[in-house]
């Protein structure tokens, strides 16, 4: 399985979108240990959205679509309406 996920940092009031094949909880641990330069300043992050896909290509396409929206309002609506698998 591959996953597209969205993290939220209260300290930055910012979202981060990514994809992984290692599992979302493991990926979150890496982010919160400072293992990713682009999320290091927002520690601690929390998972707010997850969607699973059968292929890496699908997960990356969904990640890129979310990133292209450049909108926290879009992300918040997505979390409410799209079958969020994290809840």
CSV table of C-alpha atoms in Angstrom, one decimal:
chain,number,residue,atom,x,y,z
A,1,UNK,CA,0.0,0.0,0.0
A,2,UNK,CA,0.9,3.6,-0.6
A,3,UNK,CA,-0.4,6.5,1.4
A,4,UNK,CA,-0.9,10.2,0.8
A,5,UNK,CA,-1.0,12.1,4.1
A,6,UNK,CA,-1.4,15.5,5.5
A,7,UNK,CA,0.3,16.7,8.7
A,8,UNK,CA,-0.5,19.8,10.7
A,9,UNK,CA,1.9,21.9,12.9
A,10,UNK,CA,0.2,24.1,15.5
A,11,UNK,CA,3.4,26.1,16.0
A,12,UNK,CA,3.5,27.1,12.4
A,13,UNK,CA,-0.3,26.9,11.7
A,14,UNK,CA,0.7,25.1,8.6
A,15,UNK,CA,-0.1,21.8,6.7
A,16,UNK,CA,2.4,19.5,5.1
A,17,UNK,CA,1.4,17.0,2.4
A,18,UNK,CA,3.5,13.9,1.5
A,19,UNK,CA,3.3,10.2,0.5
A,20,UNK,CA,4.8,7.1,1.9
A,21,UNK,CA,5.0,3.3,1.5
A,22,UNK,CA,6.4,2.6,5.0
A,23,UNK,CA,3.3,3.5,6.9
A,24,UNK,CA,2.0,6.8,8.1
A,25,UNK,CA,2.9,6.4,11.8
A,26,UNK,CA,6.5,5.6,10.9
A,27,UNK,CA,6.7,8.5,8.6
A,28,UNK,CA,5.3,10.8,11.2
A,29,UNK,CA,8.0,9.6,13.7
A,30,UNK,CA,10.7,10.6,11.1
A,31,UNK,CA,9.2,14.0,10.6
A,32,UNK,CA,9.0,14.6,14.4
A,33,UNK,CA,12.6,13.5,14.9
A,34,UNK,CA,13.7,16.2,12.5
A,35,UNK,CA,14.5,13.8,9.6
A,36,UNK,CA,13.0,16.0,7.0
A,37,UNK,CA,14.5,19.5,6.3
A,38,UNK,CA,11.2,21.0,5.2
A,39,UNK,CA,9.2,19.9,8.3
A,40,UNK,CA,12.0,20.3,10.9
A,41,UNK,CA,10.8,23.8,12.1
A,42,UNK,CA,7.2,22.7,12.6
A,43,UNK,CA,7.8,19.9,15.2
A,44,UNK,CA,5.6,18.5,16.6
A,45,UNK,CA,3.5,17.5,13.7
A,46,UNK,CA,0.2,15.5,13.9
A,47,UNK,CA,-1.6,13.4,11.3
A,48,UNK,CA,-4.8,15.0,10.1
A,49,UNK,CA,-5.5,13.1,6.9
A,50,UNK,CA,-4.6,9.8,5.3
A,51,UNK,CA,-5.8,8.1,2.0
A,52,UNK,CA,-4.4,4.8,0.8
A,53,UNK,CA,-3.7,3.8,-2.8
A,54,UNK,CA,-2.7,0.5,-4.5
A,55,UNK,CA,0.1,2.1,-6.5
A,56,UNK,CA,2.8,4.7,-5.9
A,57,UNK,CA,1.7,6.6,-9.0
A,58,UNK,CA,-1.8,7.1,-7.6
A,59,UNK,CA,-0.5,8.3,-4.2
A,60,UNK,CA,1.9,10.8,-5.9
A,61,UNK,CA,-0.8,12.1,-8.2
A,62,UNK,CA,-3.1,12.8,-5.2
A,63,UNK,CA,-0.3,14.4,-3.3
A,64,UNK,CA,0.6,16.7,-6.2
A,65,UNK,CA,-3.1,17.6,-6.7
A,66,UNK,CA,-3.4,18.6,-3.1
A,67,UNK,CA,-0.2,20.7,-3.2
A,68,UNK,CA,-1.3,22.4,-6.4
A,69,UNK,CA,-4.4,23.8,-4.6
A,70,UNK,CA,-2.1,25.9,-2.3
A,71,UNK,CA,-5.0,26.3,0.0
A,72,UNK,CA,-5.5,25.4,3.7
A,73,UNK,CA,-9.2,25.9,3.1
A,74,UNK,CA,-9.1,23.2,0.4
A,75,UNK,CA,-7.3,20.9,2.8
A,76,UNK,CA,-9.8,21.5,5.6
A,77,UNK,CA,-12.7,20.8,3.3
A,78,UNK,CA,-10.9,17.7,2.1
A,79,UNK,CA,-10.5,16.4,5.6
A,80,UNK,CA,-14.2,16.9,6.2
A,81,UNK,CA,-15.6,15.4,3.0
A,82,UNK,CA,-13.2,12.9,1.5
A,83,UNK,CA,-13.2,9.5,3.2
A,84,UNK,CA,-10.4,10.3,5.5
A,85,UNK,CA,-8.9,7.0,6.6
A,86,UNK,CA,-7.1,8.4,9.6
A,87,UNK,CA,-10.2,9.0,11.7
